[in-house]
Every structure is written in C-alpha cells, then in structure tokens.
mmCIF file of C-alpha atoms (C1' of nucleotides) in Angstrom:
data_model
loop_
_atom_site.group_PDB
_atom_site.id
_atom_site.type_symbol
_atom_site.label_atom_id
_atom_site.label_comp_id
_atom_site.label_asym_id
_atom_site.label_seq_id
_atom_site.Cartn_x
_atom_site.Cartn_y
_atom_site.Cartn_z
ATOM 1 C CA MET A 1 -12.400 -5.294 32.725
ATOM 2 C CA LYS A 2 -10.883 -2.708 30.420
ATOM 3 C CA PRO A 3 -13.746 -0.696 28.938
ATOM 4 C CA ILE A 4 -13.399 0.290 25.293
ATOM 5 C CA THR A 5 -13.154 4.059 25.257
ATOM 6 C CA ARG A 6 -14.697 6.128 22.492
ATOM 7 C CA LYS A 7 -11.180 7.046 21.395
ATOM 8 C CA GLU A 8 -10.211 3.393 20.994
ATOM 9 C CA GLU A 9 -13.418 2.789 19.108
ATOM 10 C CA ILE A 10 -12.553 5.593 16.685
ATOM 11 C CA ILE A 11 -9.040 4.242 16.178
ATOM 12 C CA ARG A 12 -10.307 0.735 15.471
ATOM 13 C CA THR A 13 -12.917 1.993 13.036
ATOM 14 C CA ALA A 14 -10.296 4.133 11.303
ATOM 15 C CA ALA A 15 -7.985 1.146 10.954
ATOM 16 C CA LYS A 16 -10.740 -0.770 9.164
ATOM 17 C CA LEU A 17 -11.284 2.062 6.720
ATOM 18 C CA PHE A 18 -7.543 2.590 6.206
ATOM 19 C CA LYS A 19 -7.200 -1.086 5.283
ATOM 20 C CA ASP A 20 -9.659 -0.716 2.408
ATOM 21 C CA LYS A 21 -8.698 2.675 0.956
ATOM 22 C CA GLY A 22 -5.500 3.779 2.613
ATOM 23 C CA TYR A 23 -4.963 6.674 5.027
ATOM 24 C CA SER A 24 -5.033 9.448 2.417
ATOM 25 C CA ALA A 25 -8.261 8.383 0.766
ATOM 26 C CA VAL A 26 -10.219 8.099 4.017
ATOM 27 C CA THR A 27 -11.745 11.394 5.132
ATOM 28 C CA MET A 28 -12.777 12.409 8.607
ATOM 29 C CA ARG A 29 -16.317 12.497 7.234
ATOM 30 C CA ASP A 30 -15.999 8.842 6.143
ATOM 31 C CA LEU A 31 -14.786 7.936 9.602
ATOM 32 C CA ALA A 32 -17.534 9.910 11.312
ATOM 33 C CA THR A 33 -20.209 8.285 9.136
ATOM 34 C CA SER A 34 -18.860 4.847 10.064
ATOM 35 C CA MET A 35 -19.121 5.835 13.721
ATOM 36 C CA GLY A 36 -22.636 7.200 13.219
ATOM 37 C CA ILE A 37 -21.705 10.759 14.221
ATOM 38 C CA LYS A 38 -20.607 14.023 12.562
ATOM 39 C CA ALA A 39 -16.994 14.726 11.665
ATOM 40 C CA SER A 40 -16.658 17.575 14.127
ATOM 41 C CA SER A 41 -17.653 15.278 16.982
ATOM 42 C CA LEU A 42 -14.562 13.161 16.389
ATOM 43 C CA TYR A 43 -12.399 16.008 17.634
ATOM 44 C CA ASN A 44 -13.736 15.651 21.165
ATOM 45 C CA HIS A 45 -11.845 12.360 21.332
ATOM 46 C CA ILE A 46 -8.837 12.731 19.063
ATOM 47 C CA ASN A 47 -6.619 15.679 18.205
ATOM 48 C CA SER A 48 -6.132 15.060 14.502
ATOM 49 C CA LYS A 49 -6.295 12.511 11.728
ATOM 50 C CA GLN A 50 -2.545 12.192 12.011
ATOM 51 C CA ASP A 51 -2.837 11.184 15.696
ATOM 52 C CA ILE A 52 -5.042 8.251 14.686
ATOM 53 C CA LEU A 53 -2.436 6.981 12.252
ATOM 54 C CA LYS A 54 0.270 7.408 14.876
ATOM 55 C CA ALA A 55 -1.714 5.415 17.444
ATOM 56 C CA ILE A 56 -2.246 2.553 15.002
ATOM 57 C CA ILE A 57 1.267 2.270 13.634
ATOM 58 C CA ILE A 58 3.618 3.064 16.495
ATOM 59 C CA SER A 59 2.099 0.630 18.995
ATOM 60 C CA LEU A 60 2.351 -2.199 16.449
ATOM 61 C CA ALA A 61 5.897 -1.322 15.448
ATOM 62 C CA GLU A 62 6.936 -1.325 19.105
ATOM 63 C CA GLU A 63 5.232 -4.681 19.669
ATOM 64 C CA PHE A 64 7.249 -6.217 16.822
ATOM 65 C CA THR A 65 10.468 -4.697 18.115
ATOM 66 C CA ALA A 66 9.847 -5.995 21.650
ATOM 67 C CA GLY A 67 9.108 -9.464 20.266
ATOM 68 C CA MET A 68 12.267 -9.490 18.183
ATOM 69 C CA LYS A 69 14.434 -8.388 21.126
ATOM 70 C CA LEU A 70 13.062 -11.264 23.189
ATOM 71 C CA ILE A 71 13.777 -13.801 20.454
ATOM 72 C CA GLN A 72 17.209 -12.380 19.814
ATOM 73 C CA SER A 73 18.275 -12.625 23.442
ATOM 74 C CA SER A 74 17.367 -16.312 23.757
ATOM 75 C CA ASN A 75 19.897 -19.128 23.457
ATOM 76 C CA ASP A 76 17.854 -21.063 20.929
ATOM 77 C CA SER A 77 19.151 -22.294 17.607
ATOM 78 C CA CYS A 78 18.766 -20.179 14.498
ATOM 79 C CA MET A 79 15.955 -22.404 13.270
ATOM 80 C CA SER A 80 14.068 -22.042 16.547
ATOM 81 C CA LYS A 81 14.479 -18.294 16.372
ATOM 82 C CA LEU A 82 13.125 -18.180 12.833
ATOM 83 C CA LYS A 83 10.129 -20.253 13.893
ATOM 84 C CA ALA A 84 9.586 -17.873 16.806
ATOM 85 C CA ILE A 85 9.635 -14.929 14.386
ATOM 86 C CA ILE A 86 7.006 -16.631 12.243
ATOM 87 C CA GLU A 87 4.868 -17.208 15.344
ATOM 88 C CA LEU A 88 5.344 -13.568 16.339
ATOM 89 C CA HIS A 89 4.041 -12.347 12.989
ATOM 90 C CA VAL A 90 1.140 -14.795 12.919
ATOM 91 C CA ARG A 91 0.105 -13.817 16.430
ATOM 92 C CA ILE A 92 0.309 -10.029 16.043
ATOM 93 C CA SER A 93 -1.240 -10.136 12.577
ATOM 94 C CA SER A 94 -4.140 -12.299 13.739
ATOM 95 C CA GLU A 95 -4.877 -9.913 16.573
ATOM 96 C CA ASN A 96 -4.530 -6.748 14.475
ATOM 97 C CA ILE A 97 -5.723 -7.483 10.944
ATOM 98 C CA TYR A 98 -6.711 -3.888 10.242
ATOM 99 C CA GLY A 99 -3.796 -2.194 11.932
ATOM 100 C CA MET A 100 -1.318 -4.326 9.999
ATOM 101 C CA ALA A 101 -2.571 -2.796 6.767
ATOM 102 C CA SER A 102 -1.650 0.685 7.984
ATOM 103 C CA LEU A 103 1.684 -0.518 9.325
ATOM 104 C CA ASN A 104 2.535 -1.908 5.901
ATOM 105 C CA ASN A 105 1.022 0.672 3.596
ATOM 106 C CA ASP A 106 0.567 3.979 5.382
ATOM 107 C CA TRP A 107 3.734 4.439 7.421
ATOM 108 C CA MET A 108 4.999 7.001 4.887
ATOM 109 C CA HIS A 109 2.197 9.333 5.926
ATOM 110 C CA LEU A 110 3.518 9.586 9.461
ATOM 111 C CA GLU A 111 4.746 13.095 10.144
ATOM 112 C CA ASP A 112 6.469 13.674 13.507
ATOM 113 C CA GLN A 113 7.006 9.972 14.138
ATOM 114 C CA LEU A 114 8.280 8.941 10.719
ATOM 115 C CA GLU A 115 11.927 8.963 11.740
ATOM 116 C CA TYR A 116 11.226 6.937 14.878
ATOM 117 C CA TYR A 117 9.225 4.396 12.886
ATOM 118 C CA LEU A 118 11.993 4.016 10.309
ATOM 119 C CA LYS A 119 14.510 3.458 13.105
ATOM 120 C CA LEU A 120 12.387 0.664 14.566
ATOM 121 C CA ARG A 121 11.888 -0.963 11.173
ATOM 122 C CA GLN A 122 15.572 -0.799 10.264
ATOM 123 C CA GLY A 123 16.496 -2.273 13.646
ATOM 124 C CA TYR A 124 14.038 -5.107 13.125
ATOM 125 C CA GLU A 125 15.456 -5.957 9.717
ATOM 126 C CA ASP A 126 19.023 -5.763 11.042
ATOM 127 C CA ASP A 127 18.208 -8.200 13.850
ATOM 128 C CA PHE A 128 16.400 -10.527 11.447
ATOM 129 C CA LEU A 129 19.359 -10.542 9.075
ATOM 130 C CA LYS A 130 21.825 -11.233 11.894
ATOM 131 C CA ILE A 131 19.887 -14.337 12.920
ATOM 132 C CA ILE A 132 20.021 -15.637 9.352
ATOM 133 C CA GLU A 133 23.719 -14.846 9.002
ATOM 134 C CA ASN A 134 24.445 -16.675 12.255
ATOM 135 C CA GLY A 135 22.512 -19.661 10.955
ATOM 136 C CA LYS A 136 24.636 -19.616 7.836
ATOM 137 C CA SER A 137 27.854 -19.542 9.900
ATOM 138 C CA ASN A 138 26.577 -22.448 12.030
ATOM 139 C CA ALA A 139 25.718 -24.385 8.863
ATOM 140 C CA GLU A 140 22.096 -24.480 9.987
ATOM 141 C CA ILE A 141 21.121 -22.538 6.892
ATOM 142 C CA LYS A 142 22.244 -23.134 3.334
ATOM 143 C CA ALA A 143 24.694 -20.878 1.555
ATOM 144 C CA ALA A 144 22.072 -18.801 -0.231
ATOM 145 C CA ASN A 145 22.128 -15.024 -0.119
ATOM 146 C CA PRO A 146 21.000 -14.091 3.445
ATOM 147 C CA GLU A 147 19.304 -10.940 2.247
ATOM 148 C CA ILE A 148 17.204 -12.854 -0.256
ATOM 149 C CA ILE A 149 16.195 -15.269 2.492
ATOM 150 C CA MET A 150 15.169 -12.428 4.768
ATOM 151 C CA PHE A 151 13.372 -10.620 1.969
ATOM 152 C CA SER A 152 11.407 -13.693 1.072
ATOM 153 C CA MET A 153 10.429 -14.530 4.640
ATOM 154 C CA LEU A 154 9.688 -10.976 5.700
ATOM 155 C CA THR A 155 7.489 -10.053 2.742
ATOM 156 C CA THR A 156 5.478 -13.219 3.260
ATOM 157 C CA LEU A 157 5.075 -12.463 6.958
ATOM 158 C CA ARG A 158 4.219 -8.824 6.318
ATOM 159 C CA SER A 159 1.386 -9.847 4.002
ATOM 160 C CA LEU A 160 -0.225 -12.241 6.461
ATOM 161 C CA TYR A 161 -2.919 -9.716 7.327
ATOM 162 C CA LEU A 162 -4.270 -10.103 3.788
ATOM 163 C CA TRP A 163 -4.554 -13.873 3.934
ATOM 164 C CA ILE A 164 -5.532 -14.666 7.486
ATOM 165 C CA PRO A 165 -9.093 -13.305 7.055
ATOM 166 C CA LYS A 166 -9.570 -15.460 3.961
ATOM 167 C CA LYS A 167 -8.602 -18.632 5.796
ATOM 168 C CA GLU A 168 -10.571 -18.378 8.994
ATOM 169 C CA ASP A 169 -10.699 -22.144 9.287
ATOM 170 C CA LEU A 170 -6.933 -22.177 9.868
ATOM 171 C CA ASN A 171 -6.073 -21.254 13.446
ATOM 172 C CA ALA A 172 -2.935 -19.332 14.345
ATOM 173 C CA LYS A 173 -1.050 -22.401 15.550
ATOM 174 C CA ASP A 174 -1.674 -24.401 12.372
ATOM 175 C CA LEU A 175 -0.876 -21.445 10.157
ATOM 176 C CA ALA A 176 2.457 -20.902 11.891
ATOM 177 C CA ILE A 177 3.333 -24.602 11.558
ATOM 178 C CA ASN A 178 2.408 -24.761 7.872
ATOM 179 C CA LEU A 179 4.212 -21.530 7.134
ATOM 180 C CA SER A 180 7.372 -22.668 8.920
ATOM 181 C CA GLU A 181 7.363 -25.852 6.868
ATOM 182 C CA VAL A 182 7.043 -23.994 3.568
ATOM 183 C CA LEU A 183 9.418 -21.136 4.366
ATOM 184 C CA ILE A 184 12.113 -23.258 5.984
ATOM 185 C CA HIS A 185 11.987 -26.583 4.181
ATOM 186 C CA GLY A 186 10.737 -25.419 0.804
ATOM 187 C CA ILE A 187 8.047 -26.973 -1.298
ATOM 188 C CA ASN A 188 9.689 -29.756 -3.276
ATOM 189 C CA LYS A 189 9.273 -33.353 -2.269
ATOM 190 C CA MET B 1 12.758 4.324 -32.783
ATOM 191 C CA LYS B 2 9.768 4.843 -30.519
ATOM 192 C CA PRO B 3 9.877 8.421 -29.265
ATOM 193 C CA ILE B 4 8.798 9.027 -25.691
ATOM 194 C CA THR B 5 5.651 11.104 -25.902
ATOM 195 C CA ARG B 6 4.810 13.770 -23.360
ATOM 196 C CA LYS B 7 1.913 11.613 -22.227
ATOM 197 C CA GLU B 8 4.218 8.679 -21.513
ATOM 198 C CA GLU B 9 6.566 10.997 -19.677
ATOM 199 C CA ILE B 10 3.703 12.160 -17.450
ATOM 200 C CA ILE B 11 2.639 8.575 -16.735
ATOM 201 C CA ARG B 12 6.172 7.553 -15.804
ATOM 202 C CA THR B 13 6.634 10.543 -13.544
ATOM 203 C CA ALA B 14 3.281 9.857 -11.915
ATOM 204 C CA ALA B 15 4.256 6.241 -11.272
ATOM 205 C CA LYS B 16 7.378 7.430 -9.424
ATOM 206 C CA LEU B 17 5.338 9.725 -7.213
ATOM 207 C CA PHE B 18 2.644 7.093 -6.638
ATOM 208 C CA LYS B 19 5.320 4.674 -5.430
ATOM 209 C CA ASP B 20 6.409 7.072 -2.674
ATOM 210 C CA LYS B 21 3.085 8.435 -1.445
ATOM 211 C CA GLY B 22 0.326 6.430 -3.085
ATOM 212 C CA TYR B 23 -2.210 7.559 -5.677
ATOM 213 C CA SER B 24 -4.490 9.465 -3.296
ATOM 214 C CA ALA B 25 -1.747 11.515 -1.669
ATOM 215 C CA VAL B 26 -0.213 12.687 -4.960
ATOM 216 C CA THR B 27 -1.882 15.792 -6.345
ATOM 217 C CA MET B 28 -1.933 16.969 -9.924
ATOM 218 C CA ARG B 29 0.057 19.963 -8.687
ATOM 219 C CA ASP B 30 2.731 17.597 -7.290
ATOM 220 C CA LEU B 31 2.880 15.839 -10.623
ATOM 221 C CA ALA B 32 3.041 19.093 -12.569
ATOM 222 C CA THR B 33 5.861 20.404 -10.375
ATOM 223 C CA SER B 34 7.820 17.197 -10.988
ATOM 224 C CA MET B 35 7.340 17.725 -14.721
ATOM 225 C CA GLY B 36 8.384 21.372 -14.453
ATOM 226 C CA ILE B 37 5.040 22.696 -15.692
ATOM 227 C CA LYS B 38 1.729 23.906 -14.258
ATOM 228 C CA ALA B 39 -1.084 21.531 -13.309
ATOM 229 C CA SER B 40 -3.428 22.813 -15.975
ATOM 230 C CA SER B 41 -0.890 21.980 -18.669
ATOM 231 C CA LEU B 42 -1.100 18.305 -17.806
ATOM 232 C CA TYR B 43 -4.621 18.215 -19.199
ATOM 233 C CA ASN B 44 -3.382 18.813 -22.725
ATOM 234 C CA HIS B 45 -1.917 15.303 -22.575
ATOM 235 C CA ILE B 46 -4.133 13.309 -20.239
ATOM 236 C CA ASN B 47 -7.857 13.388 -19.542
ATOM 237 C CA SER B 48 -7.811 12.880 -15.795
ATOM 238 C CA LYS B 49 -5.783 11.672 -12.832
ATOM 239 C CA GLN B 50 -7.770 8.458 -12.986
ATOM 240 C CA ASP B 51 -6.652 7.842 -16.570
ATOM 241 C CA ILE B 52 -3.037 7.896 -15.425
ATOM 242 C CA LEU B 53 -3.677 5.229 -12.817
ATOM 243 C CA LYS B 54 -5.548 3.154 -15.367
ATOM 244 C CA ALA B 55 -2.671 3.365 -17.857
ATOM 245 C CA ILE B 56 -0.157 2.240 -15.229
ATOM 246 C CA ILE B 57 -2.104 -0.641 -13.729
ATOM 247 C CA ILE B 58 -4.044 -2.252 -16.563
ATOM 248 C CA SER B 59 -1.099 -2.665 -18.927
ATOM 249 C CA LEU B 60 0.905 -4.385 -16.169
ATOM 250 C CA ALA B 61 -1.971 -6.621 -15.116
ATOM 251 C CA GLU B 62 -2.456 -7.702 -18.737
ATOM 252 C CA GLU B 63 1.261 -8.395 -19.092
ATOM 253 C CA PHE B 64 1.170 -10.732 -16.093
ATOM 254 C CA THR B 65 -1.929 -12.468 -17.384
ATOM 255 C CA ALA B 66 -0.392 -12.996 -20.820
ATOM 256 C CA GLY B 67 2.769 -14.397 -19.222
ATOM 257 C CA MET B 68 0.806 -16.789 -17.051
ATOM 258 C CA LYS B 69 -1.264 -18.053 -19.989
ATOM 259 C CA LEU B 70 1.935 -18.822 -21.886
ATOM 260 C CA ILE B 71 3.426 -20.724 -18.945
ATOM 261 C CA GLN B 72 0.198 -22.562 -18.296
ATOM 262 C CA SER B 73 -0.103 -23.817 -21.855
ATOM 263 C CA SER B 74 3.384 -25.316 -21.932
ATOM 264 C CA ASN B 75 4.093 -29.005 -21.333
ATOM 265 C CA ASP B 76 6.783 -28.375 -18.747
ATOM 266 C CA SER B 77 6.845 -29.906 -15.290
ATOM 267 C CA CYS B 78 5.274 -28.101 -12.372
ATOM 268 C CA MET B 79 8.710 -27.110 -11.079
ATOM 269 C CA SER B 80 9.660 -25.629 -14.435
ATOM 270 C CA LYS B 81 6.422 -23.694 -14.531
ATOM 271 C CA LEU B 82 7.027 -22.292 -11.058
ATOM 272 C CA LYS B 83 10.522 -21.237 -12.070
ATOM 273 C CA ALA B 84 9.056 -19.575 -15.161
ATOM 274 C CA ILE B 85 6.584 -17.676 -12.962
ATOM 275 C CA ILE B 86 9.453 -16.450 -10.791
ATOM 276 C CA GLU B 87 11.315 -15.316 -13.912
ATOM 277 C CA LEU B 88 8.164 -13.577 -15.151
ATOM 278 C CA HIS B 89 7.858 -11.561 -11.954
ATOM 279 C CA VAL B 90 11.547 -10.723 -11.793
ATOM 280 C CA ARG B 91 11.517 -9.543 -15.406
ATOM 281 C CA ILE B 92 8.363 -7.426 -15.290
ATOM 282 C CA SER B 93 9.248 -6.008 -11.867
ATOM 283 C CA SER B 94 12.763 -5.077 -12.977
ATOM 284 C CA GLU B 95 11.403 -3.246 -15.993
ATOM 285 C CA ASN B 96 8.594 -1.481 -14.104
ATOM 286 C CA ILE B 97 9.782 -0.741 -10.579
ATOM 287 C CA TYR B 98 7.488 2.259 -10.160
ATOM 288 C CA GLY B 99 4.438 0.833 -11.889
ATOM 289 C CA MET B 100 4.577 -2.290 -9.724
ATOM 290 C CA ALA B 101 3.976 -0.151 -6.649
ATOM 291 C CA SER B 102 0.700 1.122 -8.083
ATOM 292 C CA LEU B 103 -0.302 -2.354 -9.223
ATOM 293 C CA ASN B 104 0.177 -3.624 -5.674
ATOM 294 C CA ASN B 105 -1.070 -0.703 -3.613
ATOM 295 C CA ASP B 106 -3.360 1.520 -5.670
ATOM 296 C CA TRP B 107 -5.564 -0.886 -7.620
ATOM 297 C CA MET B 108 -8.475 -0.181 -5.246
ATOM 298 C CA HIS B 109 -8.590 3.384 -6.543
ATOM 299 C CA LEU B 110 -9.458 2.240 -10.032
ATOM 300 C CA GLU B 111 -12.961 3.317 -10.929
ATOM 301 C CA ASP B 112 -14.308 2.052 -14.284
ATOM 302 C CA GLN B 113 -11.680 -0.641 -14.603
ATOM 303 C CA LEU B 114 -11.747 -2.032 -11.083
ATOM 304 C CA GLU B 115 -13.920 -4.985 -11.967
ATOM 305 C CA TYR B 116 -11.764 -5.863 -14.980
ATOM 306 C CA TYR B 117 -8.607 -5.663 -12.875
ATOM 307 C CA LEU B 118 -10.078 -7.919 -10.186
ATOM 308 C CA LYS B 119 -11.050 -10.453 -12.835
ATOM 309 C CA LEU B 120 -7.486 -10.534 -14.171
ATOM 310 C CA ARG B 121 -6.020 -10.887 -10.698
ATOM 311 C CA GLN B 122 -8.401 -13.640 -9.676
ATOM 312 C CA GLY B 123 -7.657 -15.515 -12.897
ATOM 313 C CA TYR B 124 -3.944 -15.202 -12.268
ATOM 314 C CA GLU B 125 -4.238 -16.603 -8.763
ATOM 315 C CA ASP B 126 -6.493 -19.427 -9.950
ATOM 316 C CA ASP B 127 -3.951 -20.441 -12.615
ATOM 317 C CA PHE B 128 -1.103 -20.221 -10.118
ATOM 318 C CA LEU B 129 -2.953 -22.418 -7.638
ATOM 319 C CA LYS B 130 -3.783 -24.993 -10.312
ATOM 320 C CA ILE B 131 -0.107 -25.381 -11.170
ATOM 321 C CA ILE B 132 0.720 -26.018 -7.519
ATOM 322 C CA GLU B 133 -2.146 -28.472 -7.085
ATOM 323 C CA ASN B 134 -1.025 -30.377 -10.173
ATOM 324 C CA GLY B 135 2.474 -30.526 -8.728
ATOM 325 C CA LYS B 136 1.063 -31.975 -5.552
ATOM 326 C CA SER B 137 -0.853 -34.645 -7.518
ATOM 327 C CA ASN B 138 2.303 -35.495 -9.481
ATOM 328 C CA ALA B 139 4.246 -35.773 -6.219
ATOM 329 C CA GLU B 140 6.548 -33.029 -7.446
ATOM 330 C CA ILE B 141 5.468 -30.861 -4.531
ATOM 331 C CA LYS B 142 5.126 -31.857 -0.907
ATOM 332 C CA ALA B 143 1.796 -32.326 0.797
ATOM 333 C CA ALA B 144 1.657 -28.869 2.335
ATOM 334 C CA ASN B 145 -1.390 -26.632 1.951
ATOM 335 C CA PRO B 146 -1.328 -25.435 -1.702
ATOM 336 C CA GLU B 147 -2.856 -22.099 -0.798
ATOM 337 C CA ILE B 148 -0.147 -21.400 1.758
ATOM 338 C CA ILE B 149 2.478 -22.247 -0.847
ATOM 339 C CA MET B 150 0.911 -19.875 -3.358
ATOM 340 C CA PHE B 151 0.445 -17.168 -0.752
ATOM 341 C CA SER B 152 4.070 -17.385 0.291
ATOM 342 C CA MET B 153 5.441 -17.364 -3.251
ATOM 343 C CA LEU B 154 3.095 -14.715 -4.586
ATOM 344 C CA THR B 155 3.583 -12.195 -1.787
ATOM 345 C CA THR B 156 7.333 -12.537 -2.135
ATOM 346 C CA LEU B 157 7.105 -12.030 -5.889
ATOM 347 C CA ARG B 158 4.688 -9.114 -5.548
ATOM 348 C CA SER B 159 7.124 -7.314 -3.267
ATOM 349 C CA LEU B 160 10.095 -7.631 -5.591
ATOM 350 C CA TYR B 161 9.739 -4.018 -6.721
ATOM 351 C CA LEU B 162 10.734 -2.933 -3.222
ATOM 352 C CA TRP B 163 13.909 -4.968 -3.099
ATOM 353 C CA ILE B 164 15.274 -4.929 -6.611
ATOM 354 C CA PRO B 165 16.320 -1.248 -6.404
ATOM 355 C CA LYS B 166 18.232 -1.944 -3.172
ATOM 356 C CA LYS B 167 20.231 -4.758 -4.758
ATOM 357 C CA GLU B 168 21.329 -3.250 -8.031
ATOM 358 C CA ASP B 169 24.434 -5.455 -8.053
ATOM 359 C CA LEU B 170 22.186 -8.484 -8.512
ATOM 360 C CA ASN B 171 21.052 -8.898 -12.117
ATOM 361 C CA ALA B 172 17.656 -10.297 -13.040
ATOM 362 C CA LYS B 173 19.015 -13.718 -13.977
ATOM 363 C CA ASP B 174 20.884 -14.204 -10.677
ATOM 364 C CA LEU B 175 17.976 -12.914 -8.653
ATOM 365 C CA ALA B 176 15.589 -15.366 -10.300
ATOM 366 C CA ILE B 177 18.000 -18.257 -9.680
ATOM 367 C CA ASN B 178 18.551 -17.363 -6.014
ATOM 368 C CA LEU B 179 14.869 -16.818 -5.454
ATOM 369 C CA SER B 180 13.926 -20.142 -7.039
ATOM 370 C CA GLU B 181 16.385 -21.901 -4.769
ATOM 371 C CA VAL B 182 14.994 -20.291 -1.619
ATOM 372 C CA LEU B 183 11.308 -20.528 -2.538
ATOM 373 C CA ILE B 184 11.417 -24.067 -3.890
ATOM 374 C CA HIS B 185 14.089 -25.812 -1.848
ATOM 375 C CA GLY B 186 13.799 -23.850 1.363
ATOM 376 C CA ILE B 187 16.578 -22.480 3.491
ATOM 377 C CA ASN B 188 17.718 -25.327 5.735
ATOM 378 C CA LYS B 189 20.880 -27.220 4.970
ATOM 379 C "C1'" DG C 1 -20.711 14.060 23.687
ATOM 380 C "C1'" DT C 2 -22.882 15.620 19.692
ATOM 381 C "C1'" DC C 3 -24.569 19.124 16.964
ATOM 382 C "C1'" DT C 4 -24.611 23.316 13.247
ATOM 383 C "C1'" DA C 5 -21.971 26.575 11.055
ATOM 384 C "C1'" DT C 6 -17.951 27.971 9.185
ATOM 385 C "C1'" DA C 7 -13.001 29.117 8.632
ATOM 386 C "C1'" DA C 8 -9.054 28.442 5.782
ATOM 387 C "C1'" DC C 9 -7.238 26.044 2.426
ATOM 388 C "C1'" DA C 10 -6.307 22.191 -1.228
ATOM 389 C "C1'" DC C 11 -8.322 19.461 -4.699
ATOM 390 C "C1'" DG C 12 -9.331 18.044 -9.797
ATOM 391 C "C1'" DA C 13 -10.506 20.126 -13.753
ATOM 392 C "C1'" DT C 14 -11.832 23.909 -17.321
ATOM 393 C "C1'" DA C 15 -11.676 28.407 -20.162
ATOM 394 C "C1'" DG C 16 -9.313 31.165 -22.865
ATOM 395 C "C1'" DA C 17 -4.970 34.028 -23.902
ATOM 396 C "C1'" DC C 18 -0.516 33.562 -26.057
ATOM 397 C "C1'" DG D 1 2.148 23.254 -25.295
ATOM 398 C "C1'" DT D 2 2.126 26.165 -21.515
ATOM 399 C "C1'" DC D 3 0.335 29.821 -19.113
ATOM 400 C "C1'" DT D 4 -2.999 32.674 -15.672
ATOM 401 C "C1'" DA D 5 -7.227 32.764 -13.598
ATOM 402 C "C1'" DT D 6 -10.876 30.529 -11.705
ATOM 403 C "C1'" DC D 7 -14.917 27.299 -10.760
ATOM 404 C "C1'" DG D 8 -17.064 24.134 -7.788
ATOM 405 C "C1'" DT D 9 -16.246 21.053 -4.458
ATOM 406 C "C1'" DG D 10 -13.944 18.540 -0.699
ATOM 407 C "C1'" DT D 11 -10.623 18.773 3.075
ATOM 408 C "C1'" DT D 12 -9.086 19.110 8.204
ATOM 409 C "C1'" DA D 13 -10.130 21.452 11.956
ATOM 410 C "C1'" DT D 14 -12.334 25.026 15.214
ATOM 411 C "C1'" DA D 15 -16.121 27.851 17.684
ATOM 412 C "C1'" DG D 16 -19.838 27.834 20.252
ATOM 413 C "C1'" DA D 17 -24.819 26.194 21.238
ATOM 414 C "C1'" DC D 18 -27.284 22.479 23.525
#
DNA sequence: GTCTATAACACGATAGAC
DNA sequence: GTCTATCGTGTTATAGAC
C-alpha cells in the first residue's frame, strides 16, 4: 500500500500542533520535539515552515472545490444539493480533523498561495449561494435572506472539526442526517 | 463623558490587528507602528502583550456570561430564551467586531486567565444546552439531538463578527430577526 | 536521516534621556 | 509620553560532520 513518508508524517504532526496553538505560535522546535528529532533535521524533508502550511491548506481547499463542482453539476433538487454539501463537509472534516483547523484559522498566513486560496474560497461561496438562490426561485426554500442562510449553514459546517472529536459515538452518516434535519427543517416542533 | 484613554486606544488597535493575523503573529512593533509611536512607548500604558489579550477577552467573556444568566433566570419560554440569546450575540458582536475575533481564536494564548476563561465558556455552553433540553421536554423543540442544535446555533452566533461587517446595510434588529427565523424555523418552505 | 553549531534576524521588554 | 539604545532570548534556516 501507500507507505507514509517522513514528509507526510511531519505534515500530519504539524497539523495537530497548528490545531492547538495556531501556525504562528508553533515553532519548528516544537514540531521537531513532537517528532522526536532536532529542528534542523526537519529540513531534510521539507523546505520551510510555510511549505507545511501550504501542503495542509491547499489540498483541502481543492478537495472542497472539487466536491462542490460535482454537486453543482448534478440535476438534483436544491434540497438534495444542500444535503450533499453537508455530507461533503462531514466527510472531509471527519477525515482531516487537524487540517481543518488550519484551513479555517491559518489561511491568512499563506504567502505565495494566499491569492489562489482566496479565489477557491470565494468560488465555493459563490456556488453555495447560487444553489440557495435557485432554491428560493423554485420555492423550495423560504423567502429568507439567502446570504444569511448560507452564512448560517457554512459557519456551522466549517466548525465541524471542533465538534466531531467530542462526539465520537456519532458516526459520519448519523451526524450528516441530524445536521441536515436541524439546518434545513429548523428546531421547532 | 468618558474620555478614551491611551491604554484603551492601544487595546482597540491591538484587537484590530489580532483580528487580521491572530495574537501570536502581531508584534509589539506592529502595534506601535499602527499607533504611530515606537514599541517601547507602549509600555508606559500597558504592562505586557499578554495584558492586552486579557483585557480584550475576559471583559467580553464576562459580558456573555452576565447576559446568559439574565436570560436563564427569566420565566420566558424556551423559544423566547433562544431568541434572546441570538439578540445577545448580535448585540455584543456588533459592538465588538474586533474583540470577538480574539475571543474566538486567541483564547488559547491566555496564560494566567486561561482556566478562568474556560470555566466561563463551559458554564455558558452548559446553560445554553439546558435551555434546549428544557425546550425538548416541553415539546417546544423537536426531538433532535440537543447538542447538535446547540453546536449549530452557537457556531453560527460565534462567527457573526465575520459577517456583520460585510452586511452593513443590515441593522442589528433585522439581523437578529432573520437569524432567528433561519435558526429556529429552518430554511425549507 | 540525524546530529551539532551557528548565522542572521525578530521578539518582548527595560533603562534612562528629554 | 515618547524617544534611542540595548538586553536576553527565541526564531527560521543553513553548513557540514557522521
């Protein structure tokens, strides 16, 4: 199978540390200590601290964009698309708890790739909003402000990485179902 | 009236910078430059960088706790209490856009006061959850997982500081009304 | 692949002049 | 209240031995 390279191991360990303290507060010495080696040894596997951040964030951002493009191009109803978006977030977040923290909180520390990241994120939000606006036109969705709907859904989905580890008894499928119910149908009886 | 002291001016400026780059990535030199003075001059008004963070976060955390205690002690229905919580977040977030960023993202960099902050936050979440569980018992709220309901509402409310500045046309009252509709009644028609 | 040693610089904070 | 100068330490990253 695919062997875990030392580089991948460093990136995973870094993601864990970034989740707790943020990119800026984690030093290469912290990372090296977590790996059980000296800081200078890290540079045989990675080029810079910045490269680690890039590897964590860009791959995740591209995964979300690819998922959204797939959902967008389907012929499903608006409601089905929204449920698919929820499943997309639950799935990627479950598989990348640590990386999601960097994606949410440390993207501003990207240097070369900041512009590219912002383009991906803006595109994602544009696509999300279009789905909601279509649902409003179709009368699938109520006449509330589409931006408030997207804001509410997206911030909940973006914070999943914080809550999934606390609720390990809830599997991805059940979480997605429960979340769809709450986000789409509300909470009142 | 209350004059804005130099110390308060420094804390406000710091909060703005912390929102963009996070506590760890903002240097005292950055802060001084933003104030139009030298870094050493800051220390005539504040004791340390840490004291600035403390001033921003603890006052906000205590404001939320006080608001929650007031809501909790009322005799209103669960739904009314939830609407009051939404109004609480919209109000405090509108008045402290920059500080809310630190409250959400930089609390882990508190030193002496970290434990106290965590106690306040845990208490807030416990009170929030109790209101939802009572609503479920009263059949005001549907039989969904109360923790998922709280998670969804709270993450949306905690992210308000990011969205309020983008929607300056929407006043606090309208935002709270729209948000209540979406969070409580859902989005489907 | 890891080490020791170190370069080159940035950090928070202080001392003391004005 | 702000300045210049500086201390002591921490930072990313490199050089070269093993």
